Tab-separated table of C-alpha atoms in Angstrom:
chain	number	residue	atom	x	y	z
A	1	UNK	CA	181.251	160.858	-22.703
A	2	UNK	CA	178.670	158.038	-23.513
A	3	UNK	CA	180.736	157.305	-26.715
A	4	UNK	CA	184.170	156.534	-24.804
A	5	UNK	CA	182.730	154.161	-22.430
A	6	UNK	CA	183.155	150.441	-22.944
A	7	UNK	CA	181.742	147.129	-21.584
A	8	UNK	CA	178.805	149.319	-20.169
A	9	UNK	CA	175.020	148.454	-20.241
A	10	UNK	CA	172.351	150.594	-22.610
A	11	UNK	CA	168.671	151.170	-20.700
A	12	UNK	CA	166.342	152.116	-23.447
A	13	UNK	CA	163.359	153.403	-21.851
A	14	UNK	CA	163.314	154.453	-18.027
A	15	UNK	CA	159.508	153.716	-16.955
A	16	UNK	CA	158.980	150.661	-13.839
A	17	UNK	CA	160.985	148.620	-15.439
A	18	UNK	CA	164.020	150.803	-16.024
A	19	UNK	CA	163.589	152.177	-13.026
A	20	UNK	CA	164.329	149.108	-11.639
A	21	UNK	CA	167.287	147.880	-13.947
A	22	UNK	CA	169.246	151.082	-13.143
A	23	UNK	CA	168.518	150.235	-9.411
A	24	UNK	CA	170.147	147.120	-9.584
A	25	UNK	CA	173.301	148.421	-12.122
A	26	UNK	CA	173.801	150.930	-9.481
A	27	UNK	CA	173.916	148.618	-6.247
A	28	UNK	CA	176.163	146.323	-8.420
A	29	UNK	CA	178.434	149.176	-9.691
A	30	UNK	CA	177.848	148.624	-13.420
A	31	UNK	CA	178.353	151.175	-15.623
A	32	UNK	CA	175.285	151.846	-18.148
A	33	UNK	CA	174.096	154.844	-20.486
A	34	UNK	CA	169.994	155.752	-20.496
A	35	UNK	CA	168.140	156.216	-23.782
A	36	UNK	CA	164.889	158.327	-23.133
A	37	UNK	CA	162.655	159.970	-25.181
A	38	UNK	CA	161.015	162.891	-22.687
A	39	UNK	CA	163.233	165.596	-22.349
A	40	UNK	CA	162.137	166.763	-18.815
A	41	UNK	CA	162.782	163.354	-17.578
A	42	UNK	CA	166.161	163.286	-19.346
A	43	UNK	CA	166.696	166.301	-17.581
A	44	UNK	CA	165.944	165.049	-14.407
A	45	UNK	CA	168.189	161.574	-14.702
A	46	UNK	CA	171.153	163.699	-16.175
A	47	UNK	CA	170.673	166.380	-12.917
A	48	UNK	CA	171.249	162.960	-10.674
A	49	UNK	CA	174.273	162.441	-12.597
A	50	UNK	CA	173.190	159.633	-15.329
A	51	UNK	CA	174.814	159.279	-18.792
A	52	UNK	CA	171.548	159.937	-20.548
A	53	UNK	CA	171.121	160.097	-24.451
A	54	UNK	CA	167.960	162.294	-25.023
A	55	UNK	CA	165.938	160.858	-28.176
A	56	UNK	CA	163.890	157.940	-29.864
A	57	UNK	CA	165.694	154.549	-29.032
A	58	UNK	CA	164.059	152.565	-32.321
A	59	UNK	CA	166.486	154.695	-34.109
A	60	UNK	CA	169.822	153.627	-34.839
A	61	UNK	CA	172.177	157.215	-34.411
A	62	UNK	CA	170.236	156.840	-31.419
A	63	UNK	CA	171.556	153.678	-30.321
A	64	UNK	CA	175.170	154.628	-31.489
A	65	UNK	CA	175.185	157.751	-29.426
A	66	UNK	CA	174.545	155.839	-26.876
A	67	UNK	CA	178.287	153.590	-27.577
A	68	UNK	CA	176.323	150.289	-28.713
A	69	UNK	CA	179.345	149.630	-30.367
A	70	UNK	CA	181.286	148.990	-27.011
A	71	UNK	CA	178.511	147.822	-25.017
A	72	UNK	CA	177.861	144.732	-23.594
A	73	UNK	CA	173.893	144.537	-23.287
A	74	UNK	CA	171.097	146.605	-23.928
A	75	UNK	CA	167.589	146.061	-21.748
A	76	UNK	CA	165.053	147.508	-24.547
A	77	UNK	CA	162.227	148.234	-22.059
A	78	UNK	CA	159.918	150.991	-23.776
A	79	UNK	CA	156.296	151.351	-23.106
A	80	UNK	CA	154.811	149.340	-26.424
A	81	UNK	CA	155.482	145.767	-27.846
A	82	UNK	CA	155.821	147.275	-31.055
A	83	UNK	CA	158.449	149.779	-30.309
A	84	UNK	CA	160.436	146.938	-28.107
A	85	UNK	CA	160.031	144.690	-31.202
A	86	UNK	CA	162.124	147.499	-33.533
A	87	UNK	CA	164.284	148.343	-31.369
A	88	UNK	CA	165.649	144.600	-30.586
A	89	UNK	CA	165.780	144.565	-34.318
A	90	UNK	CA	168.020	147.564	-35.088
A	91	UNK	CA	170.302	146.691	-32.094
A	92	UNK	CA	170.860	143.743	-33.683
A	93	UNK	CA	171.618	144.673	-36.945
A	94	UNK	CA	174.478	146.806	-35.482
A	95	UNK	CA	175.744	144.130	-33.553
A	96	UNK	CA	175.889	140.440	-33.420
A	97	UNK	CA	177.667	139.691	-30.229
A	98	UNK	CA	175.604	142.142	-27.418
A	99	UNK	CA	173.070	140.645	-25.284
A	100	UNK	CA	169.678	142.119	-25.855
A	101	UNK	CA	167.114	142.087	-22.940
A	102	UNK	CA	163.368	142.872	-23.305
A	103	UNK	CA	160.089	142.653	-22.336
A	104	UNK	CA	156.904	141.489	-23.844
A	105	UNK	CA	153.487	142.218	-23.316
A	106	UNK	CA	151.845	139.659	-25.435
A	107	UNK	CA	152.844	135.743	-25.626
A	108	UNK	CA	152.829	136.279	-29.295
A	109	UNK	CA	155.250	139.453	-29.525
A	110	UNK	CA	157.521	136.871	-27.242
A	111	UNK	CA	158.179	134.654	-30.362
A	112	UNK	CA	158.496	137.788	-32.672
A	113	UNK	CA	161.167	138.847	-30.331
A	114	UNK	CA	163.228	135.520	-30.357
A	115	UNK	CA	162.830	135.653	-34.256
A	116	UNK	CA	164.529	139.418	-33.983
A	117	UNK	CA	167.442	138.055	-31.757
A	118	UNK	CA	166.693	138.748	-28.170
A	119	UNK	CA	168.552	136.843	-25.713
A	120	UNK	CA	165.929	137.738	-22.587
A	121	UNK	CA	162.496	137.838	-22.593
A	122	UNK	CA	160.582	138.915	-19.522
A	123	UNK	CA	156.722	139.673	-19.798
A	124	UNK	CA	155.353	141.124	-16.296
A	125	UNK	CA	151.990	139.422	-16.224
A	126	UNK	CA	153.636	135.869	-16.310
A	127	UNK	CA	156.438	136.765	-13.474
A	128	UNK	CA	153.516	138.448	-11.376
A	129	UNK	CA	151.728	135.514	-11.919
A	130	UNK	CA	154.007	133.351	-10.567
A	131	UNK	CA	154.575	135.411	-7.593
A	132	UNK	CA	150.884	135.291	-6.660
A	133	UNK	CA	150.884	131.597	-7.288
A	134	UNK	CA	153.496	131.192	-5.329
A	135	UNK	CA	151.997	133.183	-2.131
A	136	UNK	CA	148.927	130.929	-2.795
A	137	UNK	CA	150.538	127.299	-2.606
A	138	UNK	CA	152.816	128.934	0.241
A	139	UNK	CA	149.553	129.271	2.270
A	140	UNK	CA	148.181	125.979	1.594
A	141	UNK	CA	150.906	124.246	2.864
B	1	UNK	CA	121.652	151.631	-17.793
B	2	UNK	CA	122.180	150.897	-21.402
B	3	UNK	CA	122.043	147.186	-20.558
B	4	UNK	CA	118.895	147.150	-19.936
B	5	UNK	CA	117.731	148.843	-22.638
B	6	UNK	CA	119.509	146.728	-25.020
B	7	UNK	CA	117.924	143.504	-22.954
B	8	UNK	CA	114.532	145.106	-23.215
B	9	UNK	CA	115.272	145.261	-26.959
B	10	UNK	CA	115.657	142.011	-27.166
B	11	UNK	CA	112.259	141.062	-25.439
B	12	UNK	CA	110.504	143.228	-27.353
B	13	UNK	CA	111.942	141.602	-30.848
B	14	UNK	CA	110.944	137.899	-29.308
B	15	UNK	CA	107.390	139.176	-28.569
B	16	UNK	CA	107.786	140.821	-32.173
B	17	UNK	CA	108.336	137.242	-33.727
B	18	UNK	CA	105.994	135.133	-31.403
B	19	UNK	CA	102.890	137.563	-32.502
B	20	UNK	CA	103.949	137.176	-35.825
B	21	UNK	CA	104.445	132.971	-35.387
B	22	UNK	CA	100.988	132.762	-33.857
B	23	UNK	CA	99.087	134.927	-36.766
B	24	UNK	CA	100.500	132.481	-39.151
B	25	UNK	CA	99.552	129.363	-37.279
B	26	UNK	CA	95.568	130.526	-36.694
B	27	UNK	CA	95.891	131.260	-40.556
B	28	UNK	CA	97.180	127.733	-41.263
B	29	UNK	CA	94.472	126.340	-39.119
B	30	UNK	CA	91.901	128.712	-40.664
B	31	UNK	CA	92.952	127.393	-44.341
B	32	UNK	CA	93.330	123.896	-43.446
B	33	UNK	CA	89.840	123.901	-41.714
B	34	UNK	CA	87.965	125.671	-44.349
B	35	UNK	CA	89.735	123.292	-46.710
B	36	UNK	CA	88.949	120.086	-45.229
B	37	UNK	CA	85.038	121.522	-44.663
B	38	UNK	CA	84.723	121.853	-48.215
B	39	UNK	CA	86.497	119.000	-49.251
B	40	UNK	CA	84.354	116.743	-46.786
B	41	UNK	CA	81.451	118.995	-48.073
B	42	UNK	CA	81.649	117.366	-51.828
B	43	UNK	CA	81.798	114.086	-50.504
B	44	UNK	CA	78.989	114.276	-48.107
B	45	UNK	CA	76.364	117.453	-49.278
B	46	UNK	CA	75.856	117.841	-45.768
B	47	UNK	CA	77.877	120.863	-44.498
B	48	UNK	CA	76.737	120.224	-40.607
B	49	UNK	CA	78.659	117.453	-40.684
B	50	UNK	CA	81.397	117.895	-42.474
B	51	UNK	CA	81.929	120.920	-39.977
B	52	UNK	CA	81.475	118.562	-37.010
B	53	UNK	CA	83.865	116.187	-38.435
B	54	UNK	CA	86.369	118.057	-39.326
B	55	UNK	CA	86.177	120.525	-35.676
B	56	UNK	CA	86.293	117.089	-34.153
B	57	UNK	CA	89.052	115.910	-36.209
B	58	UNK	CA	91.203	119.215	-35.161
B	59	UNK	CA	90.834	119.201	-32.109
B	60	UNK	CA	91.355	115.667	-31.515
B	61	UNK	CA	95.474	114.498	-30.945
B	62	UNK	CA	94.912	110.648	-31.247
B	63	UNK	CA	94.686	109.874	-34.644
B	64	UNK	CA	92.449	106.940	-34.376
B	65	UNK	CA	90.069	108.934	-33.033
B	66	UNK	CA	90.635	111.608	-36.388
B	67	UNK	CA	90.384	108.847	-38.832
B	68	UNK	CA	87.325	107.321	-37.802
B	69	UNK	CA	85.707	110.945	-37.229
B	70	UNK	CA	86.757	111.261	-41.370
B	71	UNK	CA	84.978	107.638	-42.029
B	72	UNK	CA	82.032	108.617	-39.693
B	73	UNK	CA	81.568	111.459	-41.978
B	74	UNK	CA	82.713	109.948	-45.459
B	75	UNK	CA	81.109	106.346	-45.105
B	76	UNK	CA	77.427	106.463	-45.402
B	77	UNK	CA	77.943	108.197	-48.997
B	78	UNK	CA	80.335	105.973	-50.587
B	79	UNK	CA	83.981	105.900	-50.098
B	80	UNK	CA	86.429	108.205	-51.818
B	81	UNK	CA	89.716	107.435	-50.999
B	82	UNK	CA	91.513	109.866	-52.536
B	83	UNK	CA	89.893	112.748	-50.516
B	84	UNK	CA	89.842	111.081	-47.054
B	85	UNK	CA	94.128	111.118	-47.536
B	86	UNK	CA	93.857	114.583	-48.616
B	87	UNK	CA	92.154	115.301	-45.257
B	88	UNK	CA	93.850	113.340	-43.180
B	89	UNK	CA	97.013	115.061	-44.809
B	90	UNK	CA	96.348	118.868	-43.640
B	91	UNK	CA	94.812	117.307	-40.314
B	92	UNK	CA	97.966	116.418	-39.465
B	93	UNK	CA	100.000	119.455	-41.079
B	94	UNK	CA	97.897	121.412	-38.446
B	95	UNK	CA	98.992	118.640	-35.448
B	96	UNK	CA	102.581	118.981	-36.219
B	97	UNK	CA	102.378	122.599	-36.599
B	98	UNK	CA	100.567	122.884	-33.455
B	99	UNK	CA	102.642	120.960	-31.544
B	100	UNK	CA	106.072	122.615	-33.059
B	101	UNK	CA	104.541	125.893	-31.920
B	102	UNK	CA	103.993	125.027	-28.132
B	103	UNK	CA	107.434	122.764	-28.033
B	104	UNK	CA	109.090	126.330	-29.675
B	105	UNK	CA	107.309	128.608	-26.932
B	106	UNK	CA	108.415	126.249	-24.500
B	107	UNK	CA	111.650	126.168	-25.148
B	108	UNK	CA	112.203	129.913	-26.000
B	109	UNK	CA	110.952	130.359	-21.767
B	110	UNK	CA	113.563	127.676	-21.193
B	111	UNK	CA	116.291	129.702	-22.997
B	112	UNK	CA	115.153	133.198	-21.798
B	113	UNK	CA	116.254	132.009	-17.996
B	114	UNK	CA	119.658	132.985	-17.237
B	115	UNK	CA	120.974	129.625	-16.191
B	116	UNK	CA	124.343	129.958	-16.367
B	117	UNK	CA	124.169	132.878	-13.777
B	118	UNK	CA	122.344	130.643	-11.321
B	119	UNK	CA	124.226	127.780	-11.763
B	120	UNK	CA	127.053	130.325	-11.147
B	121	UNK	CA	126.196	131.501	-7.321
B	122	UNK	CA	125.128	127.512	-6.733
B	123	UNK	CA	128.390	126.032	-7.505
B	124	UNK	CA	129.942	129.610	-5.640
B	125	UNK	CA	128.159	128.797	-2.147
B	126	UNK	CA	129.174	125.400	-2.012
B	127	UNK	CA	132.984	126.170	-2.644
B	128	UNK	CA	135.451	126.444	0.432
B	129	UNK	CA	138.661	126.916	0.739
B	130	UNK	CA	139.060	128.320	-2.718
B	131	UNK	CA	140.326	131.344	-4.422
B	132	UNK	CA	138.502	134.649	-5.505
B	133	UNK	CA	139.775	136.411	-8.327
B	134	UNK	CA	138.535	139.783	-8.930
B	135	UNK	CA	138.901	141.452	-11.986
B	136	UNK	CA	140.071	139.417	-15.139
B	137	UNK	CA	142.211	141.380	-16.875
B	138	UNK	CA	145.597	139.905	-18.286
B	139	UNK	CA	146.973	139.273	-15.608
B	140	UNK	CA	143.619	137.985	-14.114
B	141	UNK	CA	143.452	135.609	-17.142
B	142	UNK	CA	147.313	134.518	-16.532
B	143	UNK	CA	146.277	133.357	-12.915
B	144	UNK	CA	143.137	131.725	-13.774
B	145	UNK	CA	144.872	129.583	-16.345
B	146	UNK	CA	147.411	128.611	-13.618
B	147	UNK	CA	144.906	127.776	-11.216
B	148	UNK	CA	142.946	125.912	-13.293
B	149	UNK	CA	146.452	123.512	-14.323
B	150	UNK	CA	147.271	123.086	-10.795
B	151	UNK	CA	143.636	121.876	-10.389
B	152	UNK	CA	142.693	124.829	-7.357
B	153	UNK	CA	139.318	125.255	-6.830
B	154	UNK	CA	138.359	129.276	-7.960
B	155	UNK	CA	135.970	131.903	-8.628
B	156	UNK	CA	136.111	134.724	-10.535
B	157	UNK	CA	134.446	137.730	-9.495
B	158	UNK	CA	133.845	140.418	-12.946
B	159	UNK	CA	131.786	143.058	-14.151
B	160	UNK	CA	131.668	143.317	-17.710
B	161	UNK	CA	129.340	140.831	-19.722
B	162	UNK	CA	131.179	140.143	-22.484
B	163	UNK	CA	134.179	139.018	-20.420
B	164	UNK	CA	131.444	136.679	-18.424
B	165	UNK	CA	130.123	135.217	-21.079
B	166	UNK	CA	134.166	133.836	-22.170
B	167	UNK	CA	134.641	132.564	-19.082
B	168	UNK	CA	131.435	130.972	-18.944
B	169	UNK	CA	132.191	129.598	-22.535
B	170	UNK	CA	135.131	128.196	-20.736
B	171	UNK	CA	133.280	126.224	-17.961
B	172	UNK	CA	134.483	128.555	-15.200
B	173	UNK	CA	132.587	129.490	-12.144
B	174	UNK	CA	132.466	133.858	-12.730
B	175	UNK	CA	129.933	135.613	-11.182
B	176	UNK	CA	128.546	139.032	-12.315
B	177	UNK	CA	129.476	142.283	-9.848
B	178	UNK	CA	131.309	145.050	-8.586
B	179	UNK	CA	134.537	143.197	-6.237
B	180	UNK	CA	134.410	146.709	-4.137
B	181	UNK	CA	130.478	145.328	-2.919
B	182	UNK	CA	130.804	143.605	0.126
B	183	UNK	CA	127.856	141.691	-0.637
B	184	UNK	CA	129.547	140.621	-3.915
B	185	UNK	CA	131.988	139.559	-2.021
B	186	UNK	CA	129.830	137.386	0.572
B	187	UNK	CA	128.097	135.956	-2.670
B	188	UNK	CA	131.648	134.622	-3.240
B	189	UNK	CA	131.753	132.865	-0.153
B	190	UNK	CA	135.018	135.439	1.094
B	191	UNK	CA	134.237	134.157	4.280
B	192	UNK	CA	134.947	130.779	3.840
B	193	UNK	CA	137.965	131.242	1.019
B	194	UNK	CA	141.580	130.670	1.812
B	195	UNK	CA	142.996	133.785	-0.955
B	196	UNK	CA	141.527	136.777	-2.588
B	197	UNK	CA	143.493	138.327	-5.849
B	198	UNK	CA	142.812	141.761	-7.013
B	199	UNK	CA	143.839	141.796	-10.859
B	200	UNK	CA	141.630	145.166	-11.350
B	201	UNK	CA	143.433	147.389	-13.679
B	202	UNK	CA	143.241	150.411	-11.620
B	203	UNK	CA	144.808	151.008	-7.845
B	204	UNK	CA	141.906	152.566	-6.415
B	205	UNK	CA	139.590	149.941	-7.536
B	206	UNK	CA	141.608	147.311	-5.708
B	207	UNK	CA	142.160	149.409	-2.669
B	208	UNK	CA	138.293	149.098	-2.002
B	209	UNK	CA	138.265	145.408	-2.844
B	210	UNK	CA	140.592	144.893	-0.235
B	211	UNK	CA	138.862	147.181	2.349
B	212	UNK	CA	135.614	145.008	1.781
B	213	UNK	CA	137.639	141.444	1.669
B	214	UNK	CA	139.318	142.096	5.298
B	215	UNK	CA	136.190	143.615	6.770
B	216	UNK	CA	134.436	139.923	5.381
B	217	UNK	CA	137.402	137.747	6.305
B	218	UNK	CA	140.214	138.532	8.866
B	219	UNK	CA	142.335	135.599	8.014
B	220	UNK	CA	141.982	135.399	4.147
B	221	UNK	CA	145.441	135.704	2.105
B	222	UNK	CA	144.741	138.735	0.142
B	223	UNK	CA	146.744	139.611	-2.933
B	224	UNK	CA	146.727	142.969	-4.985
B	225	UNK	CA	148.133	144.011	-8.172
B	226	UNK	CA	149.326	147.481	-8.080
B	227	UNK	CA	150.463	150.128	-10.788
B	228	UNK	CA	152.381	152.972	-8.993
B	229	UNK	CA	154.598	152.312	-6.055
B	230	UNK	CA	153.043	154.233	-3.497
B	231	UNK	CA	149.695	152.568	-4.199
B	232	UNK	CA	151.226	149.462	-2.185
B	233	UNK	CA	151.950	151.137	1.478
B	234	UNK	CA	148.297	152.460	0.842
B	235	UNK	CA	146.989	148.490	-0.175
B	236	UNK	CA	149.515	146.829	2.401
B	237	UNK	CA	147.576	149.035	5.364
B	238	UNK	CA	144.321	148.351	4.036
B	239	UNK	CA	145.030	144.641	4.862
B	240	UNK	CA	147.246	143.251	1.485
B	241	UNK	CA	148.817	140.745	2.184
B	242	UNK	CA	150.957	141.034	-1.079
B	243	UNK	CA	151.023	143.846	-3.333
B	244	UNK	CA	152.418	142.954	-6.493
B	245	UNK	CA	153.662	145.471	-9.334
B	246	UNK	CA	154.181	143.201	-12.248
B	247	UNK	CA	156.312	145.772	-14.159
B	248	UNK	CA	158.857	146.097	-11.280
B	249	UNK	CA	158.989	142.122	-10.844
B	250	UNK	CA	160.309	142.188	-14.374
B	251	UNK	CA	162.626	144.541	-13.962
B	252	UNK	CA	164.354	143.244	-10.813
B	253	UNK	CA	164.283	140.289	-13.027
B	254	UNK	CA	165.758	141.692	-15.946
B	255	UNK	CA	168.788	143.416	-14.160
B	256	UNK	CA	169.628	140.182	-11.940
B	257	UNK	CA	170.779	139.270	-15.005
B	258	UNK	CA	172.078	141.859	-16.257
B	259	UNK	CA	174.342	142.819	-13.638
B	260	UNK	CA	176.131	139.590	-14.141
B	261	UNK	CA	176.804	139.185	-17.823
């Protein structure tokens, strides 16, 4: 079913982050498939009615099962730098046009990832630590 | 306690090397004395007084006083020039010795005193109005760097030494100690600080730091980094004023933009 679908959004890796993306695809209605690499939890997501691809997202039959020929973005969001790094890599290798969304650990994985052809790059600890800078100047004021 | 072990360690190797350091001076001065006895000695054929002169001589730190000992003992039987500068040379090997050994023992007591630890809780009592940040991990080093730009007065609040001794190296104010003490807290000045961030890796850890903060302070802002989800109801009723799960900020970031492409 995941091959048909068209225009729809690939979430490699479903930990915090992914958790969160599908949240928001939901609420806005957009469709997306989910690459992950533990079967229980693939289980789980495809028991709540997910398009879930079961297997190693780095991999690129991986990323065609999941239709990255006909999708429009892909948030690679796995648990290691490393991992992300490949992954934004092999995506785009297969295509030239999709938008490719990450994160990054590391400050110095960020410029490996631009090099590799990621559009987004969001590392947590610099977001959080705006957020807490933010409540601090809030309170001086 | 290995810590202390490894600090006793170290005493014990800078006793090791001062024993050693004072053997080799008395053997120096030993040498130089018997040298300058004997040498004096063939000059003089009086070995009373070339042993007064040169005691006197040794023990004596102006040098006019050493030289004219030396001509006491040399002039009455002829002048011999070449052994008085001799003499006068090892005399003065032993001053500088000497005086190398107490400025080194000196200085090594200097060293030994933690400074930077007391300079630490000085410049920490005398803040107010400042932020505490406990536990500098990466995200802990993320905020300190921001703070420090925007020119906000902070301490930083850590228990691992090696991680001290960077920020020290780095002219911040850290202090050594557990965040979940109270009194590590006080020592802080909590009481008088306008925002307290918890950066601790684990949930728990920061839970307790946040207990202790708003038992110290009822007003302070208090911030918390959290892993899991339900750690934040848990850190918001302990008296959080903002839990923040830096994982989940990034992906509500993430799909805001996703959603719209």
């Amino acid at each position: 079913m995941s091959r048909k679908s068209e225009g729809h959004v690939i979430v490699c890796g479903y930990g915090i982050v992914g958790t969160k993306i599908v949240e928001q695809l939901l609420e806005k209605g957009v469709s997306f498939v989910i690459i992950e690499i533990d079967s229980t939890k693939a289980e789980r997501l495809r028991g709540m009615g997910y398009n879930v691809v079961l297997g190693d997202a780095t991999k690129a039959s991986v990323l065609r099962e999941a239709g990255i020929e006909g999708a429009k973005a892909i948030a690679v969001v796995l648990d290691n730098d490393a991992k992300n790094l490949f992954t934004v890599i092999t995506a785009r290798d297969m295509r030239k046009n999709i938008y490719i969304a990450t994160r990054a650990n590391d400050a110095f994985v960020k410029e490996k990832l631009v090099e590799a052809g990621a559009n987004q790059i969001v590392m947590p600890q610099v977001t959080a630590c705006k957020e807490i800078l933010k409540e601090i100047s809030k309170m001086r004021s | 306690m290995p810590k202390v072990k490894k600090s006793d360690l170290l005493e014990n190797a800078e006793i090791e090397v001062a024993k050693e350091a004072l053997i080799l001076l008395v053997a120096i001065i030993a040498i130089v004395t018997v040298i300058s006895i004997w040498g004096i000695f063939n000059i003089s054929h009086n070995f009373s007084g070339s042993v007064y002169y040169t005691l006197s001589s040794l023990v004596d730190v102006n040098n006019e006083g050493a030289a004219l000992a030396i001509i006491g003992a040399v002039a009455p039987f002829g002048s011999a020039f070449d052994q008085i500068i001799g003499i006068e040379f090892l005399d003065g090997i032993v001053k500088v010795l000497l005086i190398g050994f107490v400025v080194a023992v000196f200085m090594n007591a200097l060293t030994s005193i933690d400074i930077n630890s007391k300079i630490n809780s000085i410049r920490s009592s005398r803040l107010e109005d400042h932020v505490i940040l406990c536990g500098y991990s990466g995200l802990g080093e993320q905020v300190i760097d921001e703070l420090y730009e925007k020119k906000k007065r902070f301490v930083v609040v850590e228990k691992s030494q090696t991680r001290l001794e960077e920020l020290n190296e780095s002219g911040y104010t850290a202090l050594e100690g557990d965040f979940t003490d109270i009194n590590v807290l006080k020592k802080a000045g909590t009481d008088k600080a306008s925002a307290i961030v918890f950066c601790a890796d684990s949930d728990i850890t920061n839970l307790m730091g946040i207990l202790a903060a708003r038992k110290i302070n009822k007003d302070i802002t208090i911030i918390c980094r959290a892993r899991e989800e339900f750690s934040v109801t848990k850190m918001q009723r302990a008296g959080a004023d903002l839990c923040i799960i830096p994982e989940l900020v990034a992906g509500v970031e993430l799909g805001n933009k996703l959603v719209v492409i």
